[in-house]
XYZ file of C-alpha atoms in Angstrom:
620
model
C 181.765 -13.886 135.361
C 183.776 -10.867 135.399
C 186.296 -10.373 138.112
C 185.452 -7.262 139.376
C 182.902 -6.597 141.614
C 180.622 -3.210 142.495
C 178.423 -5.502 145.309
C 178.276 -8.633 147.265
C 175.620 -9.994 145.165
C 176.572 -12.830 142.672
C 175.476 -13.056 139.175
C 175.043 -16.526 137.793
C 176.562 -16.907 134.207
C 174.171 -18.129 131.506
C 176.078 -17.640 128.611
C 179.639 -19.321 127.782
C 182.088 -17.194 130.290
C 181.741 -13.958 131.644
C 183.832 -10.961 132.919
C 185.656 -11.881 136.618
C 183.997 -8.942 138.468
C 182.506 -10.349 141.346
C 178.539 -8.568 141.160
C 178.162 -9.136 137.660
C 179.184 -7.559 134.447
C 180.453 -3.453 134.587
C 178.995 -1.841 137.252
C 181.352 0.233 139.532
C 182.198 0.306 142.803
C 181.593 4.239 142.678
C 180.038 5.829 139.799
C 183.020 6.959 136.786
C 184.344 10.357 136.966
C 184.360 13.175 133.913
C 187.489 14.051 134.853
C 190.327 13.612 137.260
C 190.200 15.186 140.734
C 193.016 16.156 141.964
C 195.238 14.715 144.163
C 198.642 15.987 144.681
C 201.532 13.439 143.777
C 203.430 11.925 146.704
C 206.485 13.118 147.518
C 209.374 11.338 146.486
C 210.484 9.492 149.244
C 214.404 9.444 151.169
C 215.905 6.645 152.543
C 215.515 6.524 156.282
C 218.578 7.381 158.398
C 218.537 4.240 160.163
C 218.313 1.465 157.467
C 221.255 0.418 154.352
C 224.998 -0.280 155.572
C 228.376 1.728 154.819
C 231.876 0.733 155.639
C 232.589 4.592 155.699
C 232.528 7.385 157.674
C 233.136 11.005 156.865
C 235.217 13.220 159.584
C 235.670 17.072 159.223
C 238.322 18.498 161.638
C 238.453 21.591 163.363
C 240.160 24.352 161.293
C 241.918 22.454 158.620
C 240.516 23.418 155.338
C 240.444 21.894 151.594
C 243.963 21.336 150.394
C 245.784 20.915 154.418
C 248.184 17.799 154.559
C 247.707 16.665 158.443
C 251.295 15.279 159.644
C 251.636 11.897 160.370
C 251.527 11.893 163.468
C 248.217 13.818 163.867
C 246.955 11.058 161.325
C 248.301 8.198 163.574
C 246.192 10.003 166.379
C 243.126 10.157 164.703
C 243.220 6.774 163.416
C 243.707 4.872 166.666
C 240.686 7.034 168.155
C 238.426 6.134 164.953
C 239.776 2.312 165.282
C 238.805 2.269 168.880
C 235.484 3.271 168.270
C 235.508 0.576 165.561
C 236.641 -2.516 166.948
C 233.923 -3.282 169.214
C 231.847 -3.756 166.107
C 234.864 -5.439 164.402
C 236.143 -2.649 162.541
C 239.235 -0.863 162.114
C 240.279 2.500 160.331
C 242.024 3.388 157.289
C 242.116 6.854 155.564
C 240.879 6.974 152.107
C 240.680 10.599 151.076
C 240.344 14.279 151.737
C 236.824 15.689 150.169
C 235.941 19.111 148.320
C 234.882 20.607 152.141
C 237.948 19.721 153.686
C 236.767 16.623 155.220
C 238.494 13.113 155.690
C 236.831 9.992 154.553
C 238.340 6.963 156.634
C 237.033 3.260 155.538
C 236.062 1.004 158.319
C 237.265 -2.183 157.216
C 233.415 -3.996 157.006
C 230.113 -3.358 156.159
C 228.305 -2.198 159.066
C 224.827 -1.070 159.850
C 224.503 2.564 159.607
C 223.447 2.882 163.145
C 226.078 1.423 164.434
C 228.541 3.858 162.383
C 226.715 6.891 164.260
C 227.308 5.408 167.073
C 230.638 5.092 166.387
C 230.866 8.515 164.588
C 229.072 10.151 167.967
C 232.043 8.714 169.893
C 234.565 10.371 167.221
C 233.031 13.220 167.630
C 233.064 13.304 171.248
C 237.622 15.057 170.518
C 237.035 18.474 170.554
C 239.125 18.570 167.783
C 236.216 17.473 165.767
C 233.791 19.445 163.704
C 231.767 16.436 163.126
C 231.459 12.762 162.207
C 229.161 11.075 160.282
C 228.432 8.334 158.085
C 229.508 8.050 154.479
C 226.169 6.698 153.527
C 225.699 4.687 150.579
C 222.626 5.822 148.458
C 220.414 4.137 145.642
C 218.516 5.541 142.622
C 214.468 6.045 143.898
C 212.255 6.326 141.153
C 210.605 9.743 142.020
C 206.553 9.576 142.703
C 205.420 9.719 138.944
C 203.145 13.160 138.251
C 200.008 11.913 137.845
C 197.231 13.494 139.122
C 195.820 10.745 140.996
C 198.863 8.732 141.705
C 197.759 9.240 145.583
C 194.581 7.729 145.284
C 196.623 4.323 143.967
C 196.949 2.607 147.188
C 198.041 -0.596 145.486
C 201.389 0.536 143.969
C 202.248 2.611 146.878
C 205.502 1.110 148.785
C 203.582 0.186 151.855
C 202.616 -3.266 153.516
C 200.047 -3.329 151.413
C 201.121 -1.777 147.939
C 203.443 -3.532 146.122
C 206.351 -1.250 145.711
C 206.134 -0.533 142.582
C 208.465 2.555 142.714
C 211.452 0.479 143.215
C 210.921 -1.670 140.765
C 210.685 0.837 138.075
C 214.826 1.812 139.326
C 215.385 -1.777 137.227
C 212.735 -1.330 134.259
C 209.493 -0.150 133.457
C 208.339 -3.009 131.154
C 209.988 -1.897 127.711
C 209.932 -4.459 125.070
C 207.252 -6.916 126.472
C 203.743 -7.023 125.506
C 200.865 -8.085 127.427
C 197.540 -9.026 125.518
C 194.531 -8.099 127.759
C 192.065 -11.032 126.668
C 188.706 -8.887 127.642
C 185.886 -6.781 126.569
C 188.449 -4.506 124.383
C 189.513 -1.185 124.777
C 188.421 2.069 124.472
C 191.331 5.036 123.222
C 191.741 6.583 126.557
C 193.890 9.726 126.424
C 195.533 7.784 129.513
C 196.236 4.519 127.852
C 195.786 5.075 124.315
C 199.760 5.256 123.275
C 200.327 2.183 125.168
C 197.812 0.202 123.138
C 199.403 -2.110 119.664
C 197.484 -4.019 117.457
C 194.859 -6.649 118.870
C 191.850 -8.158 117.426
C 188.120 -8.852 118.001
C 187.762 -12.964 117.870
C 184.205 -12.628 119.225
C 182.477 -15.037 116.397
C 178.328 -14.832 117.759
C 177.732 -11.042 116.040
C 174.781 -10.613 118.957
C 177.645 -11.045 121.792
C 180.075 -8.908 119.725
C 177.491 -5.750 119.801
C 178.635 -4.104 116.933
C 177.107 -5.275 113.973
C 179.662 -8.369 112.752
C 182.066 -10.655 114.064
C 185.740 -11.455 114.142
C 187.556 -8.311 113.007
C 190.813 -6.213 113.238
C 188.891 -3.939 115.779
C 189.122 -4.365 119.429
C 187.527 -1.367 120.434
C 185.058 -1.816 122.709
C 181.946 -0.525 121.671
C 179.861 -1.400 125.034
C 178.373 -4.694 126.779
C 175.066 -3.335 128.267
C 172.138 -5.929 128.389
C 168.730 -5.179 129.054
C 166.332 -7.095 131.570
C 165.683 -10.721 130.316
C 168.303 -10.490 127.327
C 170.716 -12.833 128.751
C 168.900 -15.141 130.528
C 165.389 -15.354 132.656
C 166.150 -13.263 135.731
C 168.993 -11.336 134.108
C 169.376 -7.467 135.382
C 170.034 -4.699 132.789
C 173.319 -3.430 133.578
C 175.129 -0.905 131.718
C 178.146 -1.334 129.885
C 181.696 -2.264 131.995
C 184.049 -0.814 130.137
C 186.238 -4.172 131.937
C 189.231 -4.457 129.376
C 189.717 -0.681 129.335
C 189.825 -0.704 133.399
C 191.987 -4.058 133.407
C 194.441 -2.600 130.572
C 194.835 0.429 132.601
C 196.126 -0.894 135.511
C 198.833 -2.677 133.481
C 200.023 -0.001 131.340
C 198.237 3.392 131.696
C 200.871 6.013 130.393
C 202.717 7.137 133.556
C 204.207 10.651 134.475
C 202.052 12.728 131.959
C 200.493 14.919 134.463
C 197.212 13.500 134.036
C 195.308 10.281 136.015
C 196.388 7.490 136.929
C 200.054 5.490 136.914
C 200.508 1.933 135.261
C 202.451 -0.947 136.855
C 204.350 -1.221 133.776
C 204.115 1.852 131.944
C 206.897 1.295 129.128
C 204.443 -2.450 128.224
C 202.411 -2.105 125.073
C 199.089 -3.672 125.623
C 197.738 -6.311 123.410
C 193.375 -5.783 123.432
C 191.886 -9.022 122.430
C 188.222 -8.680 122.488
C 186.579 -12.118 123.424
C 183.890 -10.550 126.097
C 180.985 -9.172 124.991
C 176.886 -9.179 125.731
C 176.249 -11.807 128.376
C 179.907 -12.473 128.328
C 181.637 -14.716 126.040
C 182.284 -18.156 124.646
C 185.282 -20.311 125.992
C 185.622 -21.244 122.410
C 186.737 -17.443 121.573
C 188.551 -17.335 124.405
C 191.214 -20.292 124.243
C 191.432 -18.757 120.392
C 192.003 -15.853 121.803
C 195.185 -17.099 124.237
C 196.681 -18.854 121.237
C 196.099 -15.970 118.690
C 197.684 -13.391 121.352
C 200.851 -15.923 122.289
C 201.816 -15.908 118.334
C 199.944 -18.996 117.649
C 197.890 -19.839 114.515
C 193.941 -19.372 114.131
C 192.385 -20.441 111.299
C 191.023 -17.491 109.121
C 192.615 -14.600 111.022
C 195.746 -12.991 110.569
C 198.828 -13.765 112.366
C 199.400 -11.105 114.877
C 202.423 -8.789 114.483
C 202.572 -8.160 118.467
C 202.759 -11.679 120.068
C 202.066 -11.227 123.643
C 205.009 -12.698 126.788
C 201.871 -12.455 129.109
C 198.444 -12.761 128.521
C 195.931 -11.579 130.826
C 192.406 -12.901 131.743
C 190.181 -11.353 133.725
C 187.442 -13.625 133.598
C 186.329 -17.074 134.407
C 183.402 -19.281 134.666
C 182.290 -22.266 137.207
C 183.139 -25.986 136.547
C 186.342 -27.784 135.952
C 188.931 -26.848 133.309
C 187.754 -28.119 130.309
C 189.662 -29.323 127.509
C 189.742 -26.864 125.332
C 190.899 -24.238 127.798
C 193.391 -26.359 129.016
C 194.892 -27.112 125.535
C 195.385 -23.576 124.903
C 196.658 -22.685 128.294
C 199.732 -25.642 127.084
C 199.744 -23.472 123.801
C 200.139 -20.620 124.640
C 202.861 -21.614 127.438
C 204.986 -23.680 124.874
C 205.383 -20.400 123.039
C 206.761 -18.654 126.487
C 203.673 -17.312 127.175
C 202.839 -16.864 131.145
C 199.089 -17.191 131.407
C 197.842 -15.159 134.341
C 194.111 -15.656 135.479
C 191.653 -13.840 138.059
C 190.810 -16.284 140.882
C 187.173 -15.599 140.853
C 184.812 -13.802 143.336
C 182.428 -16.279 144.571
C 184.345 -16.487 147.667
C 184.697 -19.951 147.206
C 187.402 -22.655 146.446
C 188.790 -21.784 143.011
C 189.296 -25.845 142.173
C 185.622 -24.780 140.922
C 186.540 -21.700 139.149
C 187.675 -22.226 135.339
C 190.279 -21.069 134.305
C 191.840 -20.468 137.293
C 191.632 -24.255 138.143
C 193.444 -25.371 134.499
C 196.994 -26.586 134.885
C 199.672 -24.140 134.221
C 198.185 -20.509 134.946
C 199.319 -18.069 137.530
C 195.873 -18.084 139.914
C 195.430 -14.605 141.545
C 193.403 -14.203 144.327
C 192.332 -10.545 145.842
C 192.644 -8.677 149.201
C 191.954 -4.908 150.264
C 193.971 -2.168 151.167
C 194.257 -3.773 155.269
C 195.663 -7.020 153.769
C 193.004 -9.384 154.387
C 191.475 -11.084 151.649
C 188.956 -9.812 150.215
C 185.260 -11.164 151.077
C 184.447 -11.803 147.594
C 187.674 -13.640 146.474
C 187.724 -17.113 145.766
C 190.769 -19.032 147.461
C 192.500 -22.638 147.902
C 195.565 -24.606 147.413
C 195.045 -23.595 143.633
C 195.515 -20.300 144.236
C 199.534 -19.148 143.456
C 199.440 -15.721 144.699
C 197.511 -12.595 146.242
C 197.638 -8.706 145.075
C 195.609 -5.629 145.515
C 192.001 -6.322 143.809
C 190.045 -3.706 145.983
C 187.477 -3.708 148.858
C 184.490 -0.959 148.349
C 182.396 -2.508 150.928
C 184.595 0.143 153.327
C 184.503 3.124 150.636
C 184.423 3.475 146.775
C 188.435 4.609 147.738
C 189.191 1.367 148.494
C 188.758 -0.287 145.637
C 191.021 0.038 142.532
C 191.735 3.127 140.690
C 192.254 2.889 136.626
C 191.097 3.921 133.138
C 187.278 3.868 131.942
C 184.352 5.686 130.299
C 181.622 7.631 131.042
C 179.237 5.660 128.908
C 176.639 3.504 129.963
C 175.607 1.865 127.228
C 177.813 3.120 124.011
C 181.239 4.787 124.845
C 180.896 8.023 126.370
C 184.157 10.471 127.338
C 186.985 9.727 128.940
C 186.897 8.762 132.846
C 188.204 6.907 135.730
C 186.742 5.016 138.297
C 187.089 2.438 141.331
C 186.511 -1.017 140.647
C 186.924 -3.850 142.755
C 187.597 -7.813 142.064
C 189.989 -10.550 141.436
C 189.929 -8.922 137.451
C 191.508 -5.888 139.359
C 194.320 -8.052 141.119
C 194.985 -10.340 138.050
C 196.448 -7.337 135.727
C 198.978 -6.809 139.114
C 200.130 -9.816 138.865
C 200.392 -9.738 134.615
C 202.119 -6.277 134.961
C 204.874 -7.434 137.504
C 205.224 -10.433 135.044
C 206.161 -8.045 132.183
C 208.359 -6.134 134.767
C 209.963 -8.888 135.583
C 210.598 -9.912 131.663
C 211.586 -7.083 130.773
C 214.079 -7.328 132.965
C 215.207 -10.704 132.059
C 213.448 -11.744 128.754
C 215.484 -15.307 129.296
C 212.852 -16.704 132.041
C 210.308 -18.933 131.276
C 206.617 -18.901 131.994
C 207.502 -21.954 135.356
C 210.375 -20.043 136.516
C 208.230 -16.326 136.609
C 205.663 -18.450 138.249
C 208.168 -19.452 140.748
C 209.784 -16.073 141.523
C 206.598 -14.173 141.892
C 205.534 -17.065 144.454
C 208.988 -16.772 146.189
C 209.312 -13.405 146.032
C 206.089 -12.453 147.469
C 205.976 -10.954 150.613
C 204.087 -12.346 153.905
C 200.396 -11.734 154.514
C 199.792 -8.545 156.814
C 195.870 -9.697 157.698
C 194.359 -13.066 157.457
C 194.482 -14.034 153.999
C 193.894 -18.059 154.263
C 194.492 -19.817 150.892
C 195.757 -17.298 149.321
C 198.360 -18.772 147.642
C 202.424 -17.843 148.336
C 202.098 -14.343 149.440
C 201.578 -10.857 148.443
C 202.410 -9.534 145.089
C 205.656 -7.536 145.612
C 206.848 -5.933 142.225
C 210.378 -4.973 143.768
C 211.503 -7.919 144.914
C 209.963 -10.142 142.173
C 212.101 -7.990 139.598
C 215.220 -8.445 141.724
C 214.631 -12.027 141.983
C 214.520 -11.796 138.027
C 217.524 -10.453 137.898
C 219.419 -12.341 139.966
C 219.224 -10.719 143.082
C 219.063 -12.292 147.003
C 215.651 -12.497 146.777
C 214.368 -15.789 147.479
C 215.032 -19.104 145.441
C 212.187 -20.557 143.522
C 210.107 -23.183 145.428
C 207.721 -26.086 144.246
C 204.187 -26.196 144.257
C 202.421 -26.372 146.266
C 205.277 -25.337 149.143
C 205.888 -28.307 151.008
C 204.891 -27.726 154.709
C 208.327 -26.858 156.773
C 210.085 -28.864 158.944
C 209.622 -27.950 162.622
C 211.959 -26.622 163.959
C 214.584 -29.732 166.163
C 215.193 -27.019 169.096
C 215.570 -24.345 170.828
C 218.939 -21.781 171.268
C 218.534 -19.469 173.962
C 221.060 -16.720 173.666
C 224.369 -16.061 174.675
C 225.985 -12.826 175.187
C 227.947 -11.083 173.931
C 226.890 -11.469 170.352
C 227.019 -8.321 169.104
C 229.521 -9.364 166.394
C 230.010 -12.003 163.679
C 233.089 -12.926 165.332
C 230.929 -13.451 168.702
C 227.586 -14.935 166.752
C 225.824 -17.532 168.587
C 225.924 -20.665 166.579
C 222.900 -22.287 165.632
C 221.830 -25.086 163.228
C 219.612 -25.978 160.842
C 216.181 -26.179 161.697
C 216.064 -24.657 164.763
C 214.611 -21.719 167.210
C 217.038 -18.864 168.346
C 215.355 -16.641 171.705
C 217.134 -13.642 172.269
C 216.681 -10.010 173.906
C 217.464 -6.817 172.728
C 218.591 -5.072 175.865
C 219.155 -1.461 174.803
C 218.481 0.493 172.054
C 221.948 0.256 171.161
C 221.625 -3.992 171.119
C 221.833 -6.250 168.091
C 222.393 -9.967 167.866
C 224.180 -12.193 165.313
C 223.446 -15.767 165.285
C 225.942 -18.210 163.188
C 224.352 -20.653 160.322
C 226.397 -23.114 158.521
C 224.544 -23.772 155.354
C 225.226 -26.792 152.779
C 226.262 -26.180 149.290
C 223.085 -25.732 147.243
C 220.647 -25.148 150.605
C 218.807 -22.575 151.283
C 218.325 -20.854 154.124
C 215.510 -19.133 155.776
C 215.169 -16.972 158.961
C 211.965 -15.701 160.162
C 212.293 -12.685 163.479
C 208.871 -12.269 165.502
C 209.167 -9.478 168.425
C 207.733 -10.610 171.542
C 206.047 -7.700 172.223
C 203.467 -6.380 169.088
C 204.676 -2.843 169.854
C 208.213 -3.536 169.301
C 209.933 -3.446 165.653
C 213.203 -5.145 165.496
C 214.888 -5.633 161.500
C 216.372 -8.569 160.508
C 219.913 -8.832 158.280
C 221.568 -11.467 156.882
C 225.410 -11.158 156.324
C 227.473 -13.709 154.225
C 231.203 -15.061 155.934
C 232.803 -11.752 154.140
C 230.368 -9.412 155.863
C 228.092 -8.424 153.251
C 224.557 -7.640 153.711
C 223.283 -10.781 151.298
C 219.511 -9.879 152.367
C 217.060 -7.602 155.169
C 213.489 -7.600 156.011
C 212.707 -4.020 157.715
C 208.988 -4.466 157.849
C 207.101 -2.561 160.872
C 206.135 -2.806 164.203
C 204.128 -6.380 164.788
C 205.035 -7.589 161.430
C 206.893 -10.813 161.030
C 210.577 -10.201 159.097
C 211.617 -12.943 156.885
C 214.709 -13.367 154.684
C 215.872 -16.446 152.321
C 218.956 -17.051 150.817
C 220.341 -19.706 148.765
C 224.266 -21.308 149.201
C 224.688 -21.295 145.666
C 228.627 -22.268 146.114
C 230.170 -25.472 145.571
C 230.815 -25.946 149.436
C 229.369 -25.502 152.805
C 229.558 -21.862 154.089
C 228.400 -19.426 156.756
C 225.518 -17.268 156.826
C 225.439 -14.602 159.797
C 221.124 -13.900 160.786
C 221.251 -10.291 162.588
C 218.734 -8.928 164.784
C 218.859 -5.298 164.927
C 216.443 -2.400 167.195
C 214.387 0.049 165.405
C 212.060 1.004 167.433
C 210.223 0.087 170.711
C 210.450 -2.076 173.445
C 213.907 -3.205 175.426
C 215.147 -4.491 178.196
C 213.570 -7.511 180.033
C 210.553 -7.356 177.278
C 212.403 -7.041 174.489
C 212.279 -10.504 173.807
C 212.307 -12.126 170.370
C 212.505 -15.206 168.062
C 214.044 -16.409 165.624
C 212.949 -19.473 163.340
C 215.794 -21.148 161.381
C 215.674 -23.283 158.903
């Protein structure tokens, strides 16, 4: 069946393996659209004041203008008031320079919070002598909201709880050099897509499921998959034609920042169409041809393809076990360096009965909707790896996912867009961030992008049960592929952590590394923040090789507290800022040669204090 889905109905498959849209084969969650509305682009967004560190701050003194040489003494004087203000916080003061405006920029010795270096820069500023103080912030490239027209409407890739960030992934890459084949209905030459669309093929052998007039081909168009009442099988409903590889492709690689539609995840990817879904659906024989065709494998009687895909993505799935054949490609395809990602299906059942998803070596997707939860057609279980956006109509056509289509209901019409919903609409997420994150590092291998899009993934927002790892999070999985502090890969299925062995209450004054609270390894840390001026540090000593994980709930839903981690030197190594009643969770791995010391810091953002402003912290 396909996995997208217009209604909460489910269609049984009666011929070989359908599209994965939960309903049945290309109907819409809202009818497809002539032409854009539209929706103005979202601002580009600034980094909040009160988040990111600085070891600077920037002091412009009363009267002394670009080019004045303060005496020594004066600079004496101003140092010991800055280093005062510092040390508390276990800073000092050191002038680096004069700027352009006649400032001073003084370095503070440590990386600190940039709240805390107002607060210090208020207390600077309190000498009457002073202009004004404030932080020498350090700033990072943003990807600026792309231009498209309907970029707003894209809940999914907004940099929310919910979206997956895609923004700041694109300051790393935008998919350049990778290909993904998009193992489907075909494609139709949207003006939106068409440019990212190389090669492909049509391996649909059965000339009645193809649909237009003989089988295997060098076209992948699509030229329709309508079905009239009976045709498939007794009981079947005429539905018009889906348009499903054209909406799936879209999502992956829709041409971004051309003023018109929609934005894809990984706009610089060429898409790979490989047409295996047709009338009624289409044959698992075509389709494991299809995965080893599209990986750069060999197929008897068809021509080796030029544009060997790094990902391949299948929408689509069928009930029952894995079979064999399936299965052998799947290994195929992966000993090339292929990563096979698959739609989870939308029976809302377990997916161990849901092939492929169930087959050994695939990244399972599951779906939720834009509050979090899953979704209540998605399929779920332990063989589920991971969650991302797949839409839920069932609130509002606007809910579901945005992306490329056509107007025609039976044979291709003009071009359109339209909301679809269904684990086919989260599994191209999941293919896209892939290709992001190879792009990025084409070294990794199909296990180890498994593993970082699994560690990387953020926690669920809504009840999500079986859902696999997490939610898809394009930022962090591309830092992760890089090298960054995102989390360390971990087995599957994650083993089940060990409680924690106690409980720390806390012990002020911790307000400093030098005055952390020690704590070890598993255990829970209770503390307060007091004031809005409060923070925490709690001391971990963590084995060469370990990793380490710390895990801040508020005790109050209201209250939003951010959680750091700092490494023995003082650098920020890691952060979780998430909102107000969200949990904040950050992982880091010793990857020295000998024990060392990790510093956990609990900082206010917003909310409750005092008495209530309780809070925990799980270590392990």
């Amino acid at each position: 069946m396909t996995l997208h889905t217009p209604a909460r109905t489910t269609t049984a498959i009666a011929v070989g393996i359908a599209l994965a849209c939960a309903g049945g084969i290309g109907a819409a969650a809202a009818a497809p659209t002539q032409a854009p509305a539209a929706a103005p682009a979202a601002a580009p967004a600034a980094a909040p004041a009160e988040t990111g560190t600085t070891d600077r701050l920037i002091v412009k003194y009363r009267g002394e203008r670009a080019g004045t040489t303060p005496s020594g003494t004066t600079q004496s004087k101003r140092r010991d008031r800055i280093q005062a203000a510092a040390a508390p916080l276990g800073g000092a003061a050191e002038h680096v320079r004069a700027t352009a405006q006649g400032a001073q920029v003084w370095s503070l010795g440590t990386d600190l919070e940039v709240a805390d270096v107002e607060a210090i820069a208020a207390q600077v500023e309190a000498d009457p002598a002073v202009e004004y103080a404030e932080p020498d912030r350090l700033m990072q490239p943003l990807a600026a909201a792309p231009n498209d027209t309907r970029w707003a409407e894209q809940w999914d890739l907004q940099t929310t709880s919910v979206g997956i960030d895609v923004r700041t992934a694109w300051d790393t890459t935008r998919g350049a050099g990778v290909n993904v084949a998009v193992i489907d209905t075909g494609y139709r030459p949207h003006a939106d897509l068409a440019a990212n669309i190389v090669g492909g093929y049509d391996l649909i052998a059965d000339t009645a499921v193809a649909n237009d007039g003989n089988g295997r081909d060098a076209d992948a168009a699509d030229p329709g998959d309508w079905t009239t009442t009976n045709q498939c099988a007794t009981g079947w409903t005429a539905r018009g034609s889906s348009w499903h590889g054209t909406h799936v492709a879209g999502t992956i690689s829709a041409v971004t920042n051309n003023g018109v539609g929609v934005a894809g995840i990984a706009p610089e990817s060429k898409v790979v169409p490989v047409r295996v879904l047709g009338r009624c659906g289409g044959y698992t024989s075509d389709i494991a041809d299809a995965m080893i065709w599209a990986s750069g494998g060999t197929v008897s009687g068809v021509p080796a393809n030029a544009n060997p895909a790094k990902v391949l993505n299948l929408s689509l799935g069928g009930s029952g076990t894995c079979d064999t054949t399936s299965q052998n490609a799947i290994t195929s395809a992966r000993s090339r360096g292929t990563v096979v990602v698959v739609a989870a299906g939308n029976s809302n059942t377990n997916v161990s009965s849901s092939s492929p998803a169930n087959c050994s070596g695939v990244v399972a997707v599951a779906a939720y909707g834009p509050t979090g939860a899953r979704a209540y057609y998605s399929n779920y279980g332990t063989l589920v790896d991971i969650a991302a956006p797949g839409g839920d109509t069932s609130g509002g056509s606007a809910n579901g996912i945005l992306s490329t289509l056509n107007t025609g209901t039976s044979t291709p019409g003009s071009d359109s867009y339209a909301f679809y919903q269904g684990t086919s609409m989260a599994a191209p997420h999941v293919a896209a961030v892939a290709a992001l994150m190879l792009s990025a590092n084409p070294s990794l291998t199909p296990d180890q992008v498994e593993s970082l899009l699994k560690s990387s993934a953020q926690p669920f927002v809504a009840t999500c049960s079986s859902c696999g790892a997490g939610m898809l999070d394009a930022a962090t999985a591309v830092a992760a592929a890089t090298g960054g502090t995102t989390p360390t890969p971990t087995p599957t299925p994650t083993p089940t952590p060990t409680p924690p062995a106690g409980s720390i209450a806390e012990s002020e004054s911790n307000n400093t590394r030098a005055t952390a609270d020690p704590a070890p390894r598993p255990s829970t840390f209770t503390g307060t923040i007091g004031s809005t001026s409060d923070t925490d540090y709690v001391s971990v000593v963590v084995p060469a090789g370990a990793t380490l994980t710390v895990s801040l709930t508020a005790g109050v839903a209201s209250a939003d507290y951010d959680l750091y981690l700092y490494n023995a030197a003082g650098t920020r190594v890691a952060s979780s800022t998430r909102g107000a009643g969200l949990v904040d969770t950050v992982t880091y791995t010793n990857s020295g040669t000998a024990s060392a010391t990790f510093y956990p810091r609990v900082l206010y953002y917003s909310g409750t204090t005092g008495t209530s402003g309780t809070y925990t912290l799980a270590i392990s």
